[in-house]
Amino acid sequence: MDETARGWMNGLVGVVIFSGSLPATRVAVMQFDPVFLTVARAAIAGLLALCLLVVFKERRPSRQDLVSLAIVAVGVVVGFPLLTALALQHVTSAHSIVFVGLLPLATAIFAVIRGGERPKPAFWIFSIMGSTIVAGFAASQGIAASPVGDMLMLAAIVVCGLGYAEGAKLSRRLGGWQVISWALTLSLPIMIVLAIISVPPSFSGIEGPAWLGLAYVSLFSMLIGFVFWYRGLAQGGIAAVGQLQLLQPFFSLALAATLLHEPVTTTMLAVTIAVILCVAGARKFAR
């Protein structure tokens, strides 16, 4: 198996893991405060990442890598988890999942800005078509219904795309699991302090599903998923492998319907399929 094929395989595993993030977050924020959930998941994952770095005696990143690690931390350690947790107080996970269709475009844009990649013009045509469909879906749901939730999801997509592209670029030098581990470790002191400050007065009312949601987003969404995802982006190309994110709505919508019993309308499915077809077309012209 060549390097590109390994990149696609690693990227697919990462997408499958990430597919559970929004449903798990939706379950967790039903009983956990969104801010506490964000800092707690980062603190838990940070402690595990620190242990990995110590056990494997990884070399410290250079000074020039610290800026990139800070961008990764702001984008995927704090920004995306916090913004989605806040958004999920206003919209269902099934509704928010459709916004994931924008992630390949956001990732590709930052792949050009930060990663130096140059997709062909046809790539942007397909990607913009997909983004337009997603924006149209949000408008069709009634902007007055939850403009806050939709704006938070859009902001989450932007910072996540930046974090993905920056982390993938850095993975070429440091390695996939090392990048997310160092980003989590650098964030750890602040996350622990914020977790202590925002800790609820009592955990007696927190039920099992919320704890399972916290466990999933801490271990899988914040750490294990990124090990595969950053490695895949670095091996197969940020813009190209980034298109695998278009499979994520399918997996996530199935989880939302199965585990949360949330309604998945025909329109949601049609929009998801249309976006996937558009950005799948863009994949052919990613390089």
PDB file of C-alpha atoms in Angstrom:
ATOM      1  CA  MET A   1       0.000   0.000   0.000  1.00  0.00           C
ATOM      2  CA  ASP A   2       1.488   3.346  -1.068  1.00  0.00           C
ATOM      3  CA  GLU A   3       1.625   6.505   1.023  1.00  0.00           C
ATOM      4  CA  THR A   4      -1.484   8.068  -0.515  1.00  0.00           C
ATOM      5  CA  ALA A   5      -3.580   4.942   0.046  1.00  0.00           C
ATOM      6  CA  ARG A   6      -2.445   4.803   3.671  1.00  0.00           C
ATOM      7  CA  GLY A   7      -3.459   8.441   3.980  1.00  0.00           C
ATOM      8  CA  TRP A   8      -6.977   7.678   2.782  1.00  0.00           C
ATOM      9  CA  MET A   9      -7.282   4.712   5.161  1.00  0.00           C
ATOM     10  CA  ASN A  10      -6.081   6.703   8.165  1.00  0.00           C
ATOM     11  CA  GLY A  11      -8.332   9.598   7.201  1.00  0.00           C
ATOM     12  CA  LEU A  12     -11.367   7.302   6.949  1.00  0.00           C
ATOM     13  CA  VAL A  13     -10.751   5.880  10.423  1.00  0.00           C
ATOM     14  CA  GLY A  14     -10.504   9.421  11.777  1.00  0.00           C
ATOM     15  CA  VAL A  15     -13.798  10.432  10.129  1.00  0.00           C
ATOM     16  CA  VAL A  16     -15.600   7.396  11.554  1.00  0.00           C
ATOM     17  CA  ILE A  17     -14.378   8.303  15.047  1.00  0.00           C
ATOM     18  CA  PHE A  18     -15.307  11.982  14.635  1.00  0.00           C
ATOM     19  CA  SER A  19     -18.795  11.006  13.489  1.00  0.00           C
ATOM     20  CA  GLY A  20     -19.734  10.247  17.069  1.00  0.00           C
ATOM     21  CA  SER A  21     -18.569  13.627  18.371  1.00  0.00           C
ATOM     22  CA  LEU A  22     -21.694  15.730  17.815  1.00  0.00           C
ATOM     23  CA  PRO A  23     -24.189  13.100  19.060  1.00  0.00           C
ATOM     24  CA  ALA A  24     -21.971  12.467  22.111  1.00  0.00           C
ATOM     25  CA  THR A  25     -21.679  16.210  22.759  1.00  0.00           C
ATOM     26  CA  ARG A  26     -25.439  16.582  22.419  1.00  0.00           C
ATOM     27  CA  VAL A  27     -25.955  13.919  25.094  1.00  0.00           C
ATOM     28  CA  ALA A  28     -23.340  15.434  27.397  1.00  0.00           C
ATOM     29  CA  VAL A  29     -24.604  19.058  27.245  1.00  0.00           C
ATOM     30  CA  MET A  30     -28.021  17.917  28.371  1.00  0.00           C
ATOM     31  CA  GLN A  31     -26.544  17.685  31.883  1.00  0.00           C
ATOM     32  CA  PHE A  32     -23.091  19.274  31.730  1.00  0.00           C
ATOM     33  CA  ASP A  33     -22.462  23.001  31.266  1.00  0.00           C
ATOM     34  CA  PRO A  34     -20.948  23.556  27.766  1.00  0.00           C
ATOM     35  CA  VAL A  35     -17.917  25.425  29.133  1.00  0.00           C
ATOM     36  CA  PHE A  36     -17.180  22.730  31.714  1.00  0.00           C
ATOM     37  CA  LEU A  37     -17.631  20.032  29.069  1.00  0.00           C
ATOM     38  CA  THR A  38     -15.145  21.774  26.766  1.00  0.00           C
ATOM     39  CA  VAL A  39     -12.406  22.285  29.348  1.00  0.00           C
ATOM     40  CA  ALA A  40     -12.980  18.917  31.041  1.00  0.00           C
ATOM     41  CA  ARG A  41     -12.635  16.951  27.784  1.00  0.00           C
ATOM     42  CA  ALA A  42      -9.471  18.888  26.913  1.00  0.00           C
ATOM     43  CA  ALA A  43      -8.024  18.375  30.410  1.00  0.00           C
ATOM     44  CA  ILE A  44      -8.727  14.625  30.384  1.00  0.00           C
ATOM     45  CA  ALA A  45      -7.294  14.210  26.888  1.00  0.00           C
ATOM     46  CA  GLY A  46      -4.347  16.446  27.843  1.00  0.00           C
ATOM     47  CA  LEU A  47      -3.414  14.268  30.799  1.00  0.00           C
ATOM     48  CA  LEU A  48      -3.502  11.168  28.592  1.00  0.00           C
ATOM     49  CA  ALA A  49      -1.459  12.940  25.896  1.00  0.00           C
ATOM     50  CA  LEU A  50       1.151  14.027  28.446  1.00  0.00           C
ATOM     51  CA  CYS A  51       1.500  10.424  29.610  1.00  0.00           C
ATOM     52  CA  LEU A  52       2.062   9.287  26.015  1.00  0.00           C
ATOM     53  CA  LEU A  53       4.741  11.906  25.414  1.00  0.00           C
ATOM     54  CA  VAL A  54       6.558  10.930  28.626  1.00  0.00           C
ATOM     55  CA  VAL A  55       6.327   7.165  28.042  1.00  0.00           C
ATOM     56  CA  PHE A  56       7.632   7.399  24.474  1.00  0.00           C
ATOM     57  CA  LYS A  57      10.178  10.107  25.377  1.00  0.00           C
ATOM     58  CA  GLU A  58       9.208  12.364  22.487  1.00  0.00           C
ATOM     59  CA  ARG A  59      11.464  15.290  21.704  1.00  0.00           C
ATOM     60  CA  ARG A  60      10.118  18.722  22.460  1.00  0.00           C
ATOM     61  CA  PRO A  61       8.852  20.824  19.548  1.00  0.00           C
ATOM     62  CA  SER A  62      11.056  23.662  18.357  1.00  0.00           C
ATOM     63  CA  ARG A  63      10.216  27.299  18.946  1.00  0.00           C
ATOM     64  CA  GLN A  64       9.024  27.703  15.369  1.00  0.00           C
ATOM     65  CA  ASP A  65       6.518  24.905  15.957  1.00  0.00           C
ATOM     66  CA  LEU A  66       4.954  26.564  19.003  1.00  0.00           C
ATOM     67  CA  VAL A  67       2.930  29.048  16.945  1.00  0.00           C
ATOM     68  CA  SER A  68       1.473  26.228  14.839  1.00  0.00           C
ATOM     69  CA  LEU A  69       0.709  24.187  17.955  1.00  0.00           C
ATOM     70  CA  ALA A  70      -1.047  27.211  19.457  1.00  0.00           C
ATOM     71  CA  ILE A  71      -3.203  27.502  16.325  1.00  0.00           C
ATOM     72  CA  VAL A  72      -4.063  23.789  16.565  1.00  0.00           C
ATOM     73  CA  ALA A  73      -4.959  24.213  20.232  1.00  0.00           C
ATOM     74  CA  VAL A  74      -7.179  27.227  19.585  1.00  0.00           C
ATOM     75  CA  GLY A  75      -8.861  25.543  16.618  1.00  0.00           C
ATOM     76  CA  VAL A  76      -9.499  21.947  17.649  1.00  0.00           C
ATOM     77  CA  VAL A  77      -8.766  21.740  21.387  1.00  0.00           C
ATOM     78  CA  VAL A  78     -10.819  24.759  22.481  1.00  0.00           C
ATOM     79  CA  GLY A  79     -12.582  26.482  19.557  1.00  0.00           C
ATOM     80  CA  PHE A  80     -14.481  23.690  17.827  1.00  0.00           C
ATOM     81  CA  PRO A  81     -15.532  21.804  20.995  1.00  0.00           C
ATOM     82  CA  LEU A  82     -16.709  24.971  22.767  1.00  0.00           C
ATOM     83  CA  LEU A  83     -18.554  26.458  19.800  1.00  0.00           C
ATOM     84  CA  THR A  84     -20.318  23.181  18.960  1.00  0.00           C
ATOM     85  CA  ALA A  85     -21.251  22.592  22.605  1.00  0.00           C
ATOM     86  CA  LEU A  86     -22.798  26.078  22.722  1.00  0.00           C
ATOM     87  CA  ALA A  87     -24.515  25.561  19.364  1.00  0.00           C
ATOM     88  CA  LEU A  88     -26.046  22.267  20.488  1.00  0.00           C
ATOM     89  CA  GLN A  89     -27.967  24.119  23.157  1.00  0.00           C
ATOM     90  CA  HIS A  90     -29.891  25.793  20.326  1.00  0.00           C
ATOM     91  CA  VAL A  91     -30.047  23.146  17.579  1.00  0.00           C
ATOM     92  CA  THR A  92     -30.268  19.361  17.401  1.00  0.00           C
ATOM     93  CA  SER A  93     -27.195  17.304  16.562  1.00  0.00           C
ATOM     94  CA  ALA A  94     -28.933  16.174  13.356  1.00  0.00           C
ATOM     95  CA  HIS A  95     -29.291  19.841  12.279  1.00  0.00           C
ATOM     96  CA  SER A  96     -25.712  20.699  13.223  1.00  0.00           C
ATOM     97  CA  ILE A  97     -24.296  17.683  11.387  1.00  0.00           C
ATOM     98  CA  VAL A  98     -25.315  19.157   8.035  1.00  0.00           C
ATOM     99  CA  PHE A  99     -22.886  22.023   8.679  1.00  0.00           C
ATOM    100  CA  VAL A 100     -20.085  19.463   8.668  1.00  0.00           C
ATOM    101  CA  GLY A 101     -20.539  19.582   4.909  1.00  0.00           C
ATOM    102  CA  LEU A 102     -18.659  22.884   5.007  1.00  0.00           C
ATOM    103  CA  LEU A 103     -15.584  21.393   6.658  1.00  0.00           C
ATOM    104  CA  PRO A 104     -13.902  20.100   3.473  1.00  0.00           C
ATOM    105  CA  LEU A 105     -14.135  23.568   1.917  1.00  0.00           C
ATOM    106  CA  ALA A 106     -12.840  25.280   5.054  1.00  0.00           C
ATOM    107  CA  THR A 107     -10.007  22.757   5.328  1.00  0.00           C
ATOM    108  CA  ALA A 108      -9.099  23.186   1.657  1.00  0.00           C
ATOM    109  CA  ILE A 109      -9.011  26.981   1.940  1.00  0.00           C
ATOM    110  CA  PHE A 110      -6.602  26.771   4.865  1.00  0.00           C
ATOM    111  CA  ALA A 111      -4.628  24.072   3.016  1.00  0.00           C
ATOM    112  CA  VAL A 112      -3.875  26.755   0.438  1.00  0.00           C
ATOM    113  CA  ILE A 113      -3.230  29.528   2.973  1.00  0.00           C
ATOM    114  CA  ARG A 114      -1.223  27.532   5.512  1.00  0.00           C
ATOM    115  CA  GLY A 115      -0.208  24.332   3.709  1.00  0.00           C
ATOM    116  CA  GLY A 116       0.832  25.699   0.325  1.00  0.00           C
ATOM    117  CA  GLU A 117      -1.424  23.335  -1.662  1.00  0.00           C
ATOM    118  CA  ARG A 118      -2.858  24.422  -5.015  1.00  0.00           C
ATOM    119  CA  PRO A 119      -6.049  22.567  -6.044  1.00  0.00           C
ATOM    120  CA  LYS A 120      -7.293  22.973  -9.626  1.00  0.00           C
ATOM    121  CA  PRO A 121      -9.980  25.597 -10.425  1.00  0.00           C
ATOM    122  CA  ALA A 122     -12.666  22.917 -10.892  1.00  0.00           C
ATOM    123  CA  PHE A 123     -12.128  21.892  -7.271  1.00  0.00           C
ATOM    124  CA  TRP A 124     -13.361  25.261  -6.038  1.00  0.00           C
ATOM    125  CA  ILE A 125     -16.434  25.151  -8.272  1.00  0.00           C
ATOM    126  CA  PHE A 126     -17.589  21.874  -6.740  1.00  0.00           C
ATOM    127  CA  SER A 127     -16.695  22.962  -3.221  1.00  0.00           C
ATOM    128  CA  ILE A 128     -18.548  26.282  -3.490  1.00  0.00           C
ATOM    129  CA  MET A 129     -21.593  24.458  -4.877  1.00  0.00           C
ATOM    130  CA  GLY A 130     -21.600  22.228  -1.813  1.00  0.00           C
ATOM    131  CA  SER A 131     -21.240  25.176   0.533  1.00  0.00           C
ATOM    132  CA  THR A 132     -24.094  26.991  -1.190  1.00  0.00           C
ATOM    133  CA  ILE A 133     -26.374  23.998  -0.698  1.00  0.00           C
ATOM    134  CA  VAL A 134     -25.540  23.893   3.016  1.00  0.00           C
ATOM    135  CA  ALA A 135     -26.157  27.630   3.415  1.00  0.00           C
ATOM    136  CA  GLY A 136     -29.450  27.258   1.580  1.00  0.00           C
ATOM    137  CA  PHE A 137     -30.483  24.478   3.920  1.00  0.00           C
ATOM    138  CA  ALA A 138     -29.795  26.627   6.977  1.00  0.00           C
ATOM    139  CA  ALA A 139     -31.861  29.466   5.512  1.00  0.00           C
ATOM    140  CA  SER A 140     -34.730  27.128   4.597  1.00  0.00           C
ATOM    141  CA  GLN A 141     -35.031  26.044   8.225  1.00  0.00           C
ATOM    142  CA  GLY A 142     -35.949  29.602   9.174  1.00  0.00           C
ATOM    143  CA  ILE A 143     -33.152  31.909  10.254  1.00  0.00           C
ATOM    144  CA  ALA A 144     -35.347  33.233  13.051  1.00  0.00           C
ATOM    145  CA  ALA A 145     -35.606  29.744  14.522  1.00  0.00           C
ATOM    146  CA  SER A 146     -32.038  29.631  15.808  1.00  0.00           C
ATOM    147  CA  PRO A 147     -29.652  32.117  14.195  1.00  0.00           C
ATOM    148  CA  VAL A 148     -27.369  31.793  17.223  1.00  0.00           C
ATOM    149  CA  GLY A 149     -26.988  28.051  16.791  1.00  0.00           C
ATOM    150  CA  ASP A 150     -26.276  28.338  13.064  1.00  0.00           C
ATOM    151  CA  MET A 151     -23.719  31.132  13.530  1.00  0.00           C
ATOM    152  CA  LEU A 152     -21.949  29.182  16.262  1.00  0.00           C
ATOM    153  CA  MET A 153     -21.754  26.132  13.988  1.00  0.00           C
ATOM    154  CA  LEU A 154     -20.334  28.230  11.136  1.00  0.00           C
ATOM    155  CA  ALA A 155     -17.699  29.699  13.458  1.00  0.00           C
ATOM    156  CA  ALA A 156     -16.859  26.193  14.668  1.00  0.00           C
ATOM    157  CA  ILE A 157     -16.324  25.025  11.086  1.00  0.00           C
ATOM    158  CA  VAL A 158     -13.934  27.914  10.338  1.00  0.00           C
ATOM    159  CA  VAL A 159     -11.697  27.368  13.377  1.00  0.00           C
ATOM    160  CA  CYS A 160     -11.798  23.603  12.875  1.00  0.00           C
ATOM    161  CA  GLY A 161     -10.701  23.888   9.242  1.00  0.00           C
ATOM    162  CA  LEU A 162      -7.787  26.066  10.328  1.00  0.00           C
ATOM    163  CA  GLY A 163      -6.823  23.600  13.062  1.00  0.00           C
ATOM    164  CA  TYR A 164      -6.999  20.661  10.658  1.00  0.00           C
ATOM    165  CA  ALA A 165      -4.808  22.299   8.010  1.00  0.00           C
ATOM    166  CA  GLU A 166      -2.269  23.631  10.509  1.00  0.00           C
ATOM    167  CA  GLY A 167      -2.037  20.310  12.320  1.00  0.00           C
ATOM    168  CA  ALA A 168      -1.616  18.374   9.083  1.00  0.00           C
ATOM    169  CA  LYS A 169       1.188  20.664   7.953  1.00  0.00           C
ATOM    170  CA  LEU A 170       2.945  20.228  11.287  1.00  0.00           C
ATOM    171  CA  SER A 171       2.402  16.435  11.216  1.00  0.00           C
ATOM    172  CA  ARG A 172       4.817  16.191   8.318  1.00  0.00           C
ATOM    173  CA  ARG A 173       7.578  17.154  10.749  1.00  0.00           C
ATOM    174  CA  LEU A 174       6.394  15.925  14.147  1.00  0.00           C
ATOM    175  CA  GLY A 175       4.036  13.039  13.364  1.00  0.00           C
ATOM    176  CA  GLY A 176       0.253  12.771  13.695  1.00  0.00           C
ATOM    177  CA  TRP A 177      -0.222  11.712  17.314  1.00  0.00           C
ATOM    178  CA  GLN A 178       2.635  13.928  18.451  1.00  0.00           C
ATOM    179  CA  VAL A 179       0.951  17.076  17.086  1.00  0.00           C
ATOM    180  CA  ILE A 180      -2.353  16.607  18.899  1.00  0.00           C
ATOM    181  CA  SER A 181      -0.536  15.397  22.021  1.00  0.00           C
ATOM    182  CA  TRP A 182       1.667  18.491  22.191  1.00  0.00           C
ATOM    183  CA  ALA A 183      -1.285  20.796  21.466  1.00  0.00           C
ATOM    184  CA  LEU A 184      -3.276  19.179  24.281  1.00  0.00           C
ATOM    185  CA  THR A 185      -0.289  19.279  26.630  1.00  0.00           C
ATOM    186  CA  LEU A 186       0.379  22.968  25.976  1.00  0.00           C
ATOM    187  CA  SER A 187      -3.285  23.696  26.717  1.00  0.00           C
ATOM    188  CA  LEU A 188      -3.348  21.477  29.815  1.00  0.00           C
ATOM    189  CA  PRO A 189      -2.478  24.019  32.568  1.00  0.00           C
ATOM    190  CA  ILE A 190      -5.172  26.444  31.423  1.00  0.00           C
ATOM    191  CA  MET A 191      -7.714  23.674  30.891  1.00  0.00           C
ATOM    192  CA  ILE A 192      -7.183  22.253  34.390  1.00  0.00           C
ATOM    193  CA  VAL A 193      -7.632  25.677  35.993  1.00  0.00           C
ATOM    194  CA  LEU A 194     -10.776  26.380  33.961  1.00  0.00           C
ATOM    195  CA  ALA A 195     -12.149  22.915  34.731  1.00  0.00           C
ATOM    196  CA  ILE A 196     -11.728  23.542  38.460  1.00  0.00           C
ATOM    197  CA  ILE A 197     -13.370  26.968  38.175  1.00  0.00           C
ATOM    198  CA  SER A 198     -16.334  25.722  36.115  1.00  0.00           C
ATOM    199  CA  VAL A 199     -16.866  22.394  37.896  1.00  0.00           C
ATOM    200  CA  PRO A 200     -20.541  21.948  38.877  1.00  0.00           C
ATOM    201  CA  PRO A 201     -21.353  22.088  42.610  1.00  0.00           C
ATOM    202  CA  SER A 202     -22.538  18.484  42.522  1.00  0.00           C
ATOM    203  CA  PHE A 203     -22.367  15.514  40.150  1.00  0.00           C
ATOM    204  CA  SER A 204     -25.217  13.684  41.842  1.00  0.00           C
ATOM    205  CA  GLY A 205     -27.708  14.560  39.102  1.00  0.00           C
ATOM    206  CA  ILE A 206     -25.421  13.537  36.228  1.00  0.00           C
ATOM    207  CA  GLU A 207     -26.642  10.298  34.673  1.00  0.00           C
ATOM    208  CA  GLY A 208     -24.774   7.556  32.822  1.00  0.00           C
ATOM    209  CA  PRO A 209     -25.354   8.742  29.230  1.00  0.00           C
ATOM    210  CA  ALA A 210     -23.848  12.157  30.005  1.00  0.00           C
ATOM    211  CA  TRP A 211     -20.762  10.519  31.526  1.00  0.00           C
ATOM    212  CA  LEU A 212     -20.432   8.264  28.477  1.00  0.00           C
ATOM    213  CA  GLY A 213     -20.698  11.326  26.234  1.00  0.00           C
ATOM    214  CA  LEU A 214     -17.920  13.047  28.179  1.00  0.00           C
ATOM    215  CA  ALA A 215     -15.769   9.911  28.006  1.00  0.00           C
ATOM    216  CA  TYR A 216     -16.227   9.594  24.247  1.00  0.00           C
ATOM    217  CA  VAL A 217     -15.405  13.206  23.396  1.00  0.00           C
ATOM    218  CA  SER A 218     -12.412  13.165  25.764  1.00  0.00           C
ATOM    219  CA  LEU A 219     -10.794   9.941  24.591  1.00  0.00           C
ATOM    220  CA  PHE A 220     -11.913   9.469  21.003  1.00  0.00           C
ATOM    221  CA  SER A 221     -12.868  12.922  19.690  1.00  0.00           C
ATOM    222  CA  MET A 222      -9.981  14.806  21.315  1.00  0.00           C
ATOM    223  CA  LEU A 223      -7.154  12.293  21.032  1.00  0.00           C
ATOM    224  CA  ILE A 224      -7.538   8.978  19.209  1.00  0.00           C
ATOM    225  CA  GLY A 225      -9.430  10.416  16.234  1.00  0.00           C
ATOM    226  CA  PHE A 226      -6.749  13.039  15.627  1.00  0.00           C
ATOM    227  CA  VAL A 227      -3.975  10.430  15.649  1.00  0.00           C
ATOM    228  CA  PHE A 228      -5.469   8.903  12.493  1.00  0.00           C
ATOM    229  CA  TRP A 229      -6.799  12.149  11.000  1.00  0.00           C
ATOM    230  CA  TYR A 230      -3.598  14.196  11.075  1.00  0.00           C
ATOM    231  CA  ARG A 231      -1.568  11.236   9.815  1.00  0.00           C
ATOM    232  CA  GLY A 232      -4.015  10.773   6.950  1.00  0.00           C
ATOM    233  CA  LEU A 233      -3.982  14.452   5.961  1.00  0.00           C
ATOM    234  CA  ALA A 234      -0.183  14.537   6.010  1.00  0.00           C
ATOM    235  CA  GLN A 235       0.128  11.336   3.934  1.00  0.00           C
ATOM    236  CA  GLY A 236      -2.592  11.881   1.346  1.00  0.00           C
ATOM    237  CA  GLY A 237      -2.784  15.679   1.077  1.00  0.00           C
ATOM    238  CA  ILE A 238      -4.854  18.093   3.156  1.00  0.00           C
ATOM    239  CA  ALA A 239      -7.344  19.176   0.476  1.00  0.00           C
ATOM    240  CA  ALA A 240      -7.745  15.682  -0.999  1.00  0.00           C
ATOM    241  CA  VAL A 241      -8.149  13.581   2.165  1.00  0.00           C
ATOM    242  CA  GLY A 242     -10.140  16.411   3.704  1.00  0.00           C
ATOM    243  CA  GLN A 243     -12.989  15.466   1.349  1.00  0.00           C
ATOM    244  CA  LEU A 244     -13.541  12.310   3.403  1.00  0.00           C
ATOM    245  CA  GLN A 245     -15.293  14.541   5.901  1.00  0.00           C
ATOM    246  CA  LEU A 246     -18.262  14.418   3.550  1.00  0.00           C
ATOM    247  CA  LEU A 247     -18.896  10.869   4.767  1.00  0.00           C
ATOM    248  CA  GLN A 248     -19.202  12.137   8.321  1.00  0.00           C
ATOM    249  CA  PRO A 249     -22.796  13.421   8.003  1.00  0.00           C
ATOM    250  CA  PHE A 250     -23.974   9.963   6.950  1.00  0.00           C
ATOM    251  CA  PHE A 251     -22.410   8.295   9.972  1.00  0.00           C
ATOM    252  CA  SER A 252     -23.466  11.067  12.357  1.00  0.00           C
ATOM    253  CA  LEU A 253     -27.069  11.262  11.163  1.00  0.00           C
ATOM    254  CA  ALA A 254     -27.383   7.507  11.631  1.00  0.00           C
ATOM    255  CA  LEU A 255     -26.047   7.822  15.186  1.00  0.00           C
ATOM    256  CA  ALA A 256     -28.338  10.761  15.989  1.00  0.00           C
ATOM    257  CA  ALA A 257     -31.372   8.828  14.797  1.00  0.00           C
ATOM    258  CA  THR A 258     -30.380   5.554  16.456  1.00  0.00           C
ATOM    259  CA  LEU A 259     -29.040   6.723  19.822  1.00  0.00           C
ATOM    260  CA  LEU A 260     -30.814  10.041  20.401  1.00  0.00           C
ATOM    261  CA  HIS A 261     -34.053   9.273  18.544  1.00  0.00           C
ATOM    262  CA  GLU A 262     -33.815  12.656  16.874  1.00  0.00           C
ATOM    263  CA  PRO A 263     -35.873  13.245  13.726  1.00  0.00           C
ATOM    264  CA  VAL A 264     -33.863  13.024  10.514  1.00  0.00           C
ATOM    265  CA  THR A 265     -36.005  14.612   7.815  1.00  0.00           C
ATOM    266  CA  THR A 266     -35.983  13.802   4.127  1.00  0.00           C
ATOM    267  CA  THR A 267     -34.640  17.297   3.477  1.00  0.00           C
ATOM    268  CA  MET A 268     -31.665  16.713   5.785  1.00  0.00           C
ATOM    269  CA  LEU A 269     -30.827  13.481   3.970  1.00  0.00           C
ATOM    270  CA  ALA A 270     -31.239  15.085   0.546  1.00  0.00           C
ATOM    271  CA  VAL A 271     -28.991  18.011   1.491  1.00  0.00           C
ATOM    272  CA  THR A 272     -26.357  15.689   2.925  1.00  0.00           C
ATOM    273  CA  ILE A 273     -26.330  13.555  -0.239  1.00  0.00           C
ATOM    274  CA  ALA A 274     -26.181  16.627  -2.497  1.00  0.00           C
ATOM    275  CA  VAL A 275     -23.256  18.094  -0.569  1.00  0.00           C
ATOM    276  CA  ILE A 276     -21.400  14.801  -0.633  1.00  0.00           C
ATOM    277  CA  LEU A 277     -21.825  14.531  -4.408  1.00  0.00           C
ATOM    278  CA  CYS A 278     -20.565  18.099  -4.919  1.00  0.00           C
ATOM    279  CA  VAL A 279     -17.471  17.781  -2.787  1.00  0.00           C
ATOM    280  CA  ALA A 280     -16.782  14.246  -4.011  1.00  0.00           C
ATOM    281  CA  GLY A 281     -16.544  15.824  -7.443  1.00  0.00           C
ATOM    282  CA  ALA A 282     -14.108  18.356  -6.029  1.00  0.00           C
ATOM    283  CA  ARG A 283     -11.912  15.504  -4.766  1.00  0.00           C
ATOM    284  CA  LYS A 284     -10.962  14.631  -8.363  1.00  0.00           C
ATOM    285  CA  PHE A 285      -9.412  18.069  -8.802  1.00  0.00           C
ATOM    286  CA  ALA A 286      -7.818  18.468  -5.360  1.00  0.00           C
ATOM    287  CA  ARG A 287      -4.326  18.126  -6.821  1.00  0.00           C
TER     288      ARG A 287
END
